[in-house]
Amino acid sequence: MRIEASCALNFLIYIQNIFINQNNIKEEYRFPYVSSKMAFDKEFLLKFEELWNEVSERICDDHINSERIFYDEEDLFYNRLFANSSCSFKDYRGIYKAFKVWWSSFAGKFSIERSIDEKSNGLYEELASSLYQKGITPKKELSICLVYDKCLLVDLEVTSYFAVIPIKNFYVNYKDLVHNLVAHIVEDKN
């Protein structure tokens, strides 16, 4: 089992939260709060879901793709999710740089991954025990991508050996998390 914080998926959550904050009538803001108005594409919700699915699929194929997508294809996010203008591009570069600084600091990737250290050991033991009791030997390694916040714009579905899980689920919905992961591995047995 591999658990890693995905750079590309966490950046999409970061963009999602800016979008939600900007379009939120109630004052229940999510991290990060950006006071300036971003120029999102008119079809943002549809394009976000398409990009999320595309990025997730690429990461599922090879976990190294998360870093490659974020660093080597940084304009992918802008081109798909933001209105095309020089002002919009400048704003995008600002949030891209802010995320990059946060991500490479101790408050970013390191903290996200360390926040579930103890829980990940327990998850491994519970999954292994449950699969052993059912007489199932996994066909490949389970890959879990950690995200710092819930994805509210796309339904996160667990595939048999790949899952995107918000940190909060390790603390609030832990039993459901274990059950859901085991159920999807068991489904793939056939």
JSON list of C-alpha atoms in Angstrom, two decimals:
[
{"chain": "A", "resi": 1, "resn": "MET", "atom": "CA", "xyz": [0.00, 0.00, 0.00]},
{"chain": "A", "resi": 2, "resn": "ARG", "atom": "CA", "xyz": [1.33, 3.42, -0.97]},
{"chain": "A", "resi": 3, "resn": "ILE", "atom": "CA", "xyz": [-0.09, 6.62, 0.52]},
{"chain": "A", "resi": 4, "resn": "GLU", "atom": "CA", "xyz": [1.14, 9.89, -0.96]},
{"chain": "A", "resi": 5, "resn": "ALA", "atom": "CA", "xyz": [-0.10, 13.44, -1.12]},
{"chain": "A", "resi": 6, "resn": "SER", "atom": "CA", "xyz": [-0.71, 14.19, -4.79]},
{"chain": "A", "resi": 7, "resn": "CYS", "atom": "CA", "xyz": [0.67, 17.53, -5.90]},
{"chain": "A", "resi": 8, "resn": "ALA", "atom": "CA", "xyz": [-1.59, 17.81, -8.98]},
{"chain": "A", "resi": 9, "resn": "LEU", "atom": "CA", "xyz": [-4.79, 16.72, -7.22]},
{"chain": "A", "resi": 10, "resn": "ASN", "atom": "CA", "xyz": [-4.11, 18.97, -4.24]},
{"chain": "A", "resi": 11, "resn": "PHE", "atom": "CA", "xyz": [-3.60, 21.88, -6.66]},
{"chain": "A", "resi": 12, "resn": "LEU", "atom": "CA", "xyz": [-6.99, 21.09, -8.19]},
{"chain": "A", "resi": 13, "resn": "ILE", "atom": "CA", "xyz": [-8.51, 21.15, -4.67]},
{"chain": "A", "resi": 14, "resn": "TYR", "atom": "CA", "xyz": [-6.77, 24.50, -4.12]},
{"chain": "A", "resi": 15, "resn": "ILE", "atom": "CA", "xyz": [-8.33, 25.89, -7.33]},
{"chain": "A", "resi": 16, "resn": "GLN", "atom": "CA", "xyz": [-11.70, 24.33, -6.43]},
{"chain": "A", "resi": 17, "resn": "ASN", "atom": "CA", "xyz": [-11.65, 26.12, -3.06]},
{"chain": "A", "resi": 18, "resn": "ILE", "atom": "CA", "xyz": [-10.83, 29.48, -4.65]},
{"chain": "A", "resi": 19, "resn": "PHE", "atom": "CA", "xyz": [-13.75, 28.96, -7.03]},
{"chain": "A", "resi": 20, "resn": "ILE", "atom": "CA", "xyz": [-16.11, 27.95, -4.20]},
{"chain": "A", "resi": 21, "resn": "ASN", "atom": "CA", "xyz": [-15.02, 30.89, -2.02]},
{"chain": "A", "resi": 22, "resn": "GLN", "atom": "CA", "xyz": [-15.55, 33.30, -4.90]},
{"chain": "A", "resi": 23, "resn": "ASN", "atom": "CA", "xyz": [-19.04, 31.95, -5.60]},
{"chain": "A", "resi": 24, "resn": "ASN", "atom": "CA", "xyz": [-20.09, 31.39, -1.99]},
{"chain": "A", "resi": 25, "resn": "ILE", "atom": "CA", "xyz": [-22.85, 33.57, -0.58]},
{"chain": "A", "resi": 26, "resn": "LYS", "atom": "CA", "xyz": [-22.32, 32.38, 3.00]},
{"chain": "A", "resi": 27, "resn": "GLU", "atom": "CA", "xyz": [-19.10, 33.25, 4.76]},
{"chain": "A", "resi": 28, "resn": "GLU", "atom": "CA", "xyz": [-17.88, 29.69, 5.16]},
{"chain": "A", "resi": 29, "resn": "TYR", "atom": "CA", "xyz": [-14.57, 29.93, 3.39]},
{"chain": "A", "resi": 30, "resn": "ARG", "atom": "CA", "xyz": [-12.11, 27.17, 2.54]},
{"chain": "A", "resi": 31, "resn": "PHE", "atom": "CA", "xyz": [-8.32, 27.30, 2.27]},
{"chain": "A", "resi": 32, "resn": "PRO", "atom": "CA", "xyz": [-7.01, 29.26, 0.46]},
{"chain": "A", "resi": 33, "resn": "TYR", "atom": "CA", "xyz": [-8.96, 32.46, 0.69]},
{"chain": "A", "resi": 34, "resn": "VAL", "atom": "CA", "xyz": [-8.08, 34.82, -2.17]},
{"chain": "A", "resi": 35, "resn": "SER", "atom": "CA", "xyz": [-9.65, 38.27, -2.01]},
{"chain": "A", "resi": 36, "resn": "SER", "atom": "CA", "xyz": [-9.22, 39.12, -5.69]},
{"chain": "A", "resi": 37, "resn": "LYS", "atom": "CA", "xyz": [-11.78, 37.88, -8.20]},
{"chain": "A", "resi": 38, "resn": "MET", "atom": "CA", "xyz": [-10.40, 35.17, -10.50]},
{"chain": "A", "resi": 39, "resn": "ALA", "atom": "CA", "xyz": [-11.61, 34.89, -14.10]},
{"chain": "A", "resi": 40, "resn": "PHE", "atom": "CA", "xyz": [-12.72, 31.28, -14.33]},
{"chain": "A", "resi": 41, "resn": "ASP", "atom": "CA", "xyz": [-13.86, 29.65, -17.55]},
{"chain": "A", "resi": 42, "resn": "LYS", "atom": "CA", "xyz": [-17.64, 29.83, -18.16]},
{"chain": "A", "resi": 43, "resn": "GLU", "atom": "CA", "xyz": [-17.76, 26.02, -18.22]},
{"chain": "A", "resi": 44, "resn": "PHE", "atom": "CA", "xyz": [-15.62, 25.69, -15.08]},
{"chain": "A", "resi": 45, "resn": "LEU", "atom": "CA", "xyz": [-17.64, 22.94, -13.37]},
{"chain": "A", "resi": 46, "resn": "LEU", "atom": "CA", "xyz": [-17.67, 20.68, -16.43]},
{"chain": "A", "resi": 47, "resn": "LYS", "atom": "CA", "xyz": [-14.03, 21.33, -17.27]},
{"chain": "A", "resi": 48, "resn": "PHE", "atom": "CA", "xyz": [-12.97, 20.81, -13.66]},
{"chain": "A", "resi": 49, "resn": "GLU", "atom": "CA", "xyz": [-14.60, 17.38, -13.59]},
{"chain": "A", "resi": 50, "resn": "GLU", "atom": "CA", "xyz": [-13.00, 16.42, -16.93]},
{"chain": "A", "resi": 51, "resn": "LEU", "atom": "CA", "xyz": [-9.56, 17.59, -15.77]},
{"chain": "A", "resi": 52, "resn": "TRP", "atom": "CA", "xyz": [-9.93, 15.88, -12.38]},
{"chain": "A", "resi": 53, "resn": "ASN", "atom": "CA", "xyz": [-10.79, 12.57, -14.07]},
{"chain": "A", "resi": 54, "resn": "GLU", "atom": "CA", "xyz": [-7.96, 12.91, -16.59]},
{"chain": "A", "resi": 55, "resn": "VAL", "atom": "CA", "xyz": [-5.36, 13.76, -13.93]},
{"chain": "A", "resi": 56, "resn": "SER", "atom": "CA", "xyz": [-6.61, 11.01, -11.60]},
{"chain": "A", "resi": 57, "resn": "GLU", "atom": "CA", "xyz": [-6.40, 8.44, -14.37]},
{"chain": "A", "resi": 58, "resn": "ARG", "atom": "CA", "xyz": [-2.84, 9.46, -15.23]},
{"chain": "A", "resi": 59, "resn": "ILE", "atom": "CA", "xyz": [-1.82, 9.25, -11.56]},
{"chain": "A", "resi": 60, "resn": "CYS", "atom": "CA", "xyz": [-3.53, 5.88, -11.24]},
{"chain": "A", "resi": 61, "resn": "ASP", "atom": "CA", "xyz": [-1.38, 4.64, -14.16]},
{"chain": "A", "resi": 62, "resn": "ASP", "atom": "CA", "xyz": [1.82, 5.91, -12.50]},
{"chain": "A", "resi": 63, "resn": "HIS", "atom": "CA", "xyz": [2.05, 7.91, -9.26]},
{"chain": "A", "resi": 64, "resn": "ILE", "atom": "CA", "xyz": [5.06, 9.82, -10.60]},
{"chain": "A", "resi": 65, "resn": "ASN", "atom": "CA", "xyz": [2.69, 11.58, -13.01]},
{"chain": "A", "resi": 66, "resn": "SER", "atom": "CA", "xyz": [1.36, 13.80, -10.22]},
{"chain": "A", "resi": 67, "resn": "GLU", "atom": "CA", "xyz": [4.60, 15.77, -9.93]},
{"chain": "A", "resi": 68, "resn": "ARG", "atom": "CA", "xyz": [5.15, 15.72, -13.71]},
{"chain": "A", "resi": 69, "resn": "ILE", "atom": "CA", "xyz": [1.70, 17.14, -14.39]},
{"chain": "A", "resi": 70, "resn": "PHE", "atom": "CA", "xyz": [2.07, 19.93, -11.85]},
{"chain": "A", "resi": 71, "resn": "TYR", "atom": "CA", "xyz": [5.63, 20.99, -12.73]},
{"chain": "A", "resi": 72, "resn": "ASP", "atom": "CA", "xyz": [5.91, 20.10, -16.43]},
{"chain": "A", "resi": 73, "resn": "GLU", "atom": "CA", "xyz": [2.37, 20.95, -17.51]},
{"chain": "A", "resi": 74, "resn": "GLU", "atom": "CA", "xyz": [1.59, 23.93, -15.29]},
{"chain": "A", "resi": 75, "resn": "ASP", "atom": "CA", "xyz": [-0.38, 25.70, -18.05]},
{"chain": "A", "resi": 76, "resn": "LEU", "atom": "CA", "xyz": [-2.73, 22.69, -18.35]},
{"chain": "A", "resi": 77, "resn": "PHE", "atom": "CA", "xyz": [-4.69, 23.96, -15.34]},
{"chain": "A", "resi": 78, "resn": "TYR", "atom": "CA", "xyz": [-4.84, 27.52, -16.66]},
{"chain": "A", "resi": 79, "resn": "ASN", "atom": "CA", "xyz": [-5.82, 26.53, -20.20]},
{"chain": "A", "resi": 80, "resn": "ARG", "atom": "CA", "xyz": [-8.66, 24.30, -19.01]},
{"chain": "A", "resi": 81, "resn": "LEU", "atom": "CA", "xyz": [-10.07, 26.17, -16.03]},
{"chain": "A", "resi": 82, "resn": "PHE", "atom": "CA", "xyz": [-9.50, 29.91, -16.49]},
{"chain": "A", "resi": 83, "resn": "ALA", "atom": "CA", "xyz": [-10.70, 32.54, -18.96]},
{"chain": "A", "resi": 84, "resn": "ASN", "atom": "CA", "xyz": [-7.98, 33.37, -21.46]},
{"chain": "A", "resi": 85, "resn": "SER", "atom": "CA", "xyz": [-6.65, 36.90, -20.88]},
{"chain": "A", "resi": 86, "resn": "SER", "atom": "CA", "xyz": [-3.39, 38.52, -19.82]},
{"chain": "A", "resi": 87, "resn": "CYS", "atom": "CA", "xyz": [-4.93, 39.62, -16.50]},
{"chain": "A", "resi": 88, "resn": "SER", "atom": "CA", "xyz": [-6.33, 36.14, -15.86]},
{"chain": "A", "resi": 89, "resn": "PHE", "atom": "CA", "xyz": [-2.96, 34.56, -16.64]},
{"chain": "A", "resi": 90, "resn": "LYS", "atom": "CA", "xyz": [-1.22, 36.91, -14.20]},
{"chain": "A", "resi": 91, "resn": "ASP", "atom": "CA", "xyz": [-3.73, 35.98, -11.47]},
{"chain": "A", "resi": 92, "resn": "TYR", "atom": "CA", "xyz": [-3.26, 32.29, -12.26]},
{"chain": "A", "resi": 93, "resn": "ARG", "atom": "CA", "xyz": [0.54, 32.60, -12.04]},
{"chain": "A", "resi": 94, "resn": "GLY", "atom": "CA", "xyz": [0.06, 34.16, -8.60]},
{"chain": "A", "resi": 95, "resn": "ILE", "atom": "CA", "xyz": [-2.02, 31.26, -7.26]},
{"chain": "A", "resi": 96, "resn": "TYR", "atom": "CA", "xyz": [0.27, 28.71, -8.95]},
{"chain": "A", "resi": 97, "resn": "LYS", "atom": "CA", "xyz": [3.30, 30.25, -7.24]},
{"chain": "A", "resi": 98, "resn": "ALA", "atom": "CA", "xyz": [1.48, 30.53, -3.89]},
{"chain": "A", "resi": 99, "resn": "PHE", "atom": "CA", "xyz": [0.52, 26.85, -4.04]},
{"chain": "A", "resi": 100, "resn": "LYS", "atom": "CA", "xyz": [4.06, 25.84, -5.04]},
{"chain": "A", "resi": 101, "resn": "VAL", "atom": "CA", "xyz": [5.52, 27.73, -2.06]},
{"chain": "A", "resi": 102, "resn": "TRP", "atom": "CA", "xyz": [2.96, 26.22, 0.34]},
{"chain": "A", "resi": 103, "resn": "TRP", "atom": "CA", "xyz": [3.38, 22.73, -1.13]},
{"chain": "A", "resi": 104, "resn": "SER", "atom": "CA", "xyz": [7.17, 22.70, -0.78]},
{"chain": "A", "resi": 105, "resn": "SER", "atom": "CA", "xyz": [7.07, 24.05, 2.80]},
{"chain": "A", "resi": 106, "resn": "PHE", "atom": "CA", "xyz": [6.62, 21.98, 5.95]},
{"chain": "A", "resi": 107, "resn": "ALA", "atom": "CA", "xyz": [3.01, 23.16, 6.04]},
{"chain": "A", "resi": 108, "resn": "GLY", "atom": "CA", "xyz": [2.29, 21.59, 2.65]},
{"chain": "A", "resi": 109, "resn": "LYS", "atom": "CA", "xyz": [3.06, 18.09, 1.39]},
{"chain": "A", "resi": 110, "resn": "PHE", "atom": "CA", "xyz": [5.10, 17.08, 4.42]},
{"chain": "A", "resi": 111, "resn": "SER", "atom": "CA", "xyz": [2.36, 18.02, 6.89]},
{"chain": "A", "resi": 112, "resn": "ILE", "atom": "CA", "xyz": [-0.37, 16.38, 4.83]},
{"chain": "A", "resi": 113, "resn": "GLU", "atom": "CA", "xyz": [1.50, 13.07, 4.66]},
{"chain": "A", "resi": 114, "resn": "ARG", "atom": "CA", "xyz": [2.61, 13.16, 8.30]},
{"chain": "A", "resi": 115, "resn": "SER", "atom": "CA", "xyz": [-0.88, 14.00, 9.54]},
{"chain": "A", "resi": 116, "resn": "ILE", "atom": "CA", "xyz": [-2.02, 10.43, 8.95]},
{"chain": "A", "resi": 117, "resn": "ASP", "atom": "CA", "xyz": [1.13, 8.47, 9.88]},
{"chain": "A", "resi": 118, "resn": "GLU", "atom": "CA", "xyz": [-0.47, 6.63, 12.77]},
{"chain": "A", "resi": 119, "resn": "LYS", "atom": "CA", "xyz": [-3.77, 6.17, 10.95]},
{"chain": "A", "resi": 120, "resn": "SER", "atom": "CA", "xyz": [-2.05, 4.78, 7.83]},
{"chain": "A", "resi": 121, "resn": "ASN", "atom": "CA", "xyz": [-0.38, 2.03, 9.85]},
{"chain": "A", "resi": 122, "resn": "GLY", "atom": "CA", "xyz": [-3.74, 1.06, 11.30]},
{"chain": "A", "resi": 123, "resn": "LEU", "atom": "CA", "xyz": [-5.35, 1.19, 7.87]},
{"chain": "A", "resi": 124, "resn": "TYR", "atom": "CA", "xyz": [-2.71, -1.15, 6.46]},
{"chain": "A", "resi": 125, "resn": "GLU", "atom": "CA", "xyz": [-3.19, -3.62, 9.31]},
{"chain": "A", "resi": 126, "resn": "GLU", "atom": "CA", "xyz": [-7.00, -3.56, 9.06]},
{"chain": "A", "resi": 127, "resn": "LEU", "atom": "CA", "xyz": [-6.97, -3.96, 5.28]},
{"chain": "A", "resi": 128, "resn": "ALA", "atom": "CA", "xyz": [-4.44, -6.80, 5.42]},
{"chain": "A", "resi": 129, "resn": "SER", "atom": "CA", "xyz": [-6.41, -8.57, 8.16]},
{"chain": "A", "resi": 130, "resn": "SER", "atom": "CA", "xyz": [-9.74, -8.19, 6.39]},
{"chain": "A", "resi": 131, "resn": "LEU", "atom": "CA", "xyz": [-8.38, -9.42, 3.07]},
{"chain": "A", "resi": 132, "resn": "TYR", "atom": "CA", "xyz": [-6.64, -12.36, 4.78]},
{"chain": "A", "resi": 133, "resn": "GLN", "atom": "CA", "xyz": [-9.90, -13.35, 6.50]},
{"chain": "A", "resi": 134, "resn": "LYS", "atom": "CA", "xyz": [-11.65, -13.30, 3.12]},
{"chain": "A", "resi": 135, "resn": "GLY", "atom": "CA", "xyz": [-8.85, -15.35, 1.54]},
{"chain": "A", "resi": 136, "resn": "ILE", "atom": "CA", "xyz": [-7.96, -12.59, -0.91]},
{"chain": "A", "resi": 137, "resn": "THR", "atom": "CA", "xyz": [-4.47, -11.82, -2.11]},
{"chain": "A", "resi": 138, "resn": "PRO", "atom": "CA", "xyz": [-4.31, -8.38, -3.73]},
{"chain": "A", "resi": 139, "resn": "LYS", "atom": "CA", "xyz": [-3.27, -8.42, -7.40]},
{"chain": "A", "resi": 140, "resn": "LYS", "atom": "CA", "xyz": [-1.30, -5.19, -7.11]},
{"chain": "A", "resi": 141, "resn": "GLU", "atom": "CA", "xyz": [-0.40, -2.43, -4.69]},
{"chain": "A", "resi": 142, "resn": "LEU", "atom": "CA", "xyz": [-3.18, -0.18, -3.39]},
{"chain": "A", "resi": 143, "resn": "SER", "atom": "CA", "xyz": [-2.39, 3.46, -4.15]},
{"chain": "A", "resi": 144, "resn": "ILE", "atom": "CA", "xyz": [-3.99, 6.17, -2.03]},
{"chain": "A", "resi": 145, "resn": "CYS", "atom": "CA", "xyz": [-3.67, 9.84, -2.97]},
{"chain": "A", "resi": 146, "resn": "LEU", "atom": "CA", "xyz": [-4.15, 12.17, -0.02]},
{"chain": "A", "resi": 147, "resn": "VAL", "atom": "CA", "xyz": [-5.78, 15.54, -0.53]},
{"chain": "A", "resi": 148, "resn": "TYR", "atom": "CA", "xyz": [-5.91, 18.26, 2.09]},
{"chain": "A", "resi": 149, "resn": "ASP", "atom": "CA", "xyz": [-9.63, 18.98, 1.66]},
{"chain": "A", "resi": 150, "resn": "LYS", "atom": "CA", "xyz": [-12.75, 17.32, 0.32]},
{"chain": "A", "resi": 151, "resn": "CYS", "atom": "CA", "xyz": [-13.37, 17.41, -3.41]},
{"chain": "A", "resi": 152, "resn": "LEU", "atom": "CA", "xyz": [-16.80, 19.02, -3.61]},
{"chain": "A", "resi": 153, "resn": "LEU", "atom": "CA", "xyz": [-17.11, 19.34, -7.38]},
{"chain": "A", "resi": 154, "resn": "VAL", "atom": "CA", "xyz": [-16.49, 15.70, -8.34]},
{"chain": "A", "resi": 155, "resn": "ASP", "atom": "CA", "xyz": [-17.73, 12.46, -6.82]},
{"chain": "A", "resi": 156, "resn": "LEU", "atom": "CA", "xyz": [-14.68, 10.56, -5.64]},
{"chain": "A", "resi": 157, "resn": "GLU", "atom": "CA", "xyz": [-15.11, 6.93, -6.52]},
{"chain": "A", "resi": 158, "resn": "VAL", "atom": "CA", "xyz": [-12.69, 4.33, -5.29]},
{"chain": "A", "resi": 159, "resn": "THR", "atom": "CA", "xyz": [-11.45, 2.02, -8.00]},
{"chain": "A", "resi": 160, "resn": "SER", "atom": "CA", "xyz": [-10.09, -1.35, -7.05]},
{"chain": "A", "resi": 161, "resn": "TYR", "atom": "CA", "xyz": [-6.51, -0.27, -6.41]},
{"chain": "A", "resi": 162, "resn": "PHE", "atom": "CA", "xyz": [-6.66, 3.55, -6.49]},
{"chain": "A", "resi": 163, "resn": "ALA", "atom": "CA", "xyz": [-8.37, 6.00, -4.16]},
{"chain": "A", "resi": 164, "resn": "VAL", "atom": "CA", "xyz": [-8.31, 9.73, -3.55]},
{"chain": "A", "resi": 165, "resn": "ILE", "atom": "CA", "xyz": [-8.99, 10.40, 0.12]},
{"chain": "A", "resi": 166, "resn": "PRO", "atom": "CA", "xyz": [-9.21, 13.67, 2.07]},
{"chain": "A", "resi": 167, "resn": "ILE", "atom": "CA", "xyz": [-7.25, 13.74, 5.35]},
{"chain": "A", "resi": 168, "resn": "LYS", "atom": "CA", "xyz": [-10.49, 14.28, 7.28]},
{"chain": "A", "resi": 169, "resn": "ASN", "atom": "CA", "xyz": [-11.76, 10.82, 6.26]},
{"chain": "A", "resi": 170, "resn": "PHE", "atom": "CA", "xyz": [-8.94, 9.22, 8.23]},
{"chain": "A", "resi": 171, "resn": "TYR", "atom": "CA", "xyz": [-10.36, 10.81, 11.37]},
{"chain": "A", "resi": 172, "resn": "VAL", "atom": "CA", "xyz": [-14.09, 11.29, 10.81]},
{"chain": "A", "resi": 173, "resn": "ASN", "atom": "CA", "xyz": [-15.10, 8.43, 8.50]},
{"chain": "A", "resi": 174, "resn": "TYR", "atom": "CA", "xyz": [-12.37, 5.92, 9.27]},
{"chain": "A", "resi": 175, "resn": "LYS", "atom": "CA", "xyz": [-14.56, 2.80, 9.55]},
{"chain": "A", "resi": 176, "resn": "ASP", "atom": "CA", "xyz": [-16.37, 3.68, 6.32]},
{"chain": "A", "resi": 177, "resn": "LEU", "atom": "CA", "xyz": [-13.00, 4.27, 4.68]},
{"chain": "A", "resi": 178, "resn": "VAL", "atom": "CA", "xyz": [-11.71, 0.82, 5.61]},
{"chain": "A", "resi": 179, "resn": "HIS", "atom": "CA", "xyz": [-14.97, -0.88, 4.58]},
{"chain": "A", "resi": 180, "resn": "ASN", "atom": "CA", "xyz": [-15.06, 0.97, 1.24]},
{"chain": "A", "resi": 181, "resn": "LEU", "atom": "CA", "xyz": [-11.45, 0.09, 0.35]},
{"chain": "A", "resi": 182, "resn": "VAL", "atom": "CA", "xyz": [-11.92, -3.57, 1.26]},
{"chain": "A", "resi": 183, "resn": "ALA", "atom": "CA", "xyz": [-15.18, -3.74, -0.72]},
{"chain": "A", "resi": 184, "resn": "HIS", "atom": "CA", "xyz": [-13.52, -2.43, -3.88]},
{"chain": "A", "resi": 185, "resn": "ILE", "atom": "CA", "xyz": [-10.59, -4.83, -3.60]},
{"chain": "A", "resi": 186, "resn": "VAL", "atom": "CA", "xyz": [-13.02, -7.71, -3.03]},
{"chain": "A", "resi": 187, "resn": "GLU", "atom": "CA", "xyz": [-15.06, -6.64, -6.11]},
{"chain": "A", "resi": 188, "resn": "ASP", "atom": "CA", "xyz": [-11.91, -6.81, -8.23]},
{"chain": "A", "resi": 189, "resn": "LYS", "atom": "CA", "xyz": [-11.25, -10.40, -7.09]},
{"chain": "A", "resi": 190, "resn": "ASN", "atom": "CA", "xyz": [-13.59, -11.84, -9.72]}
]
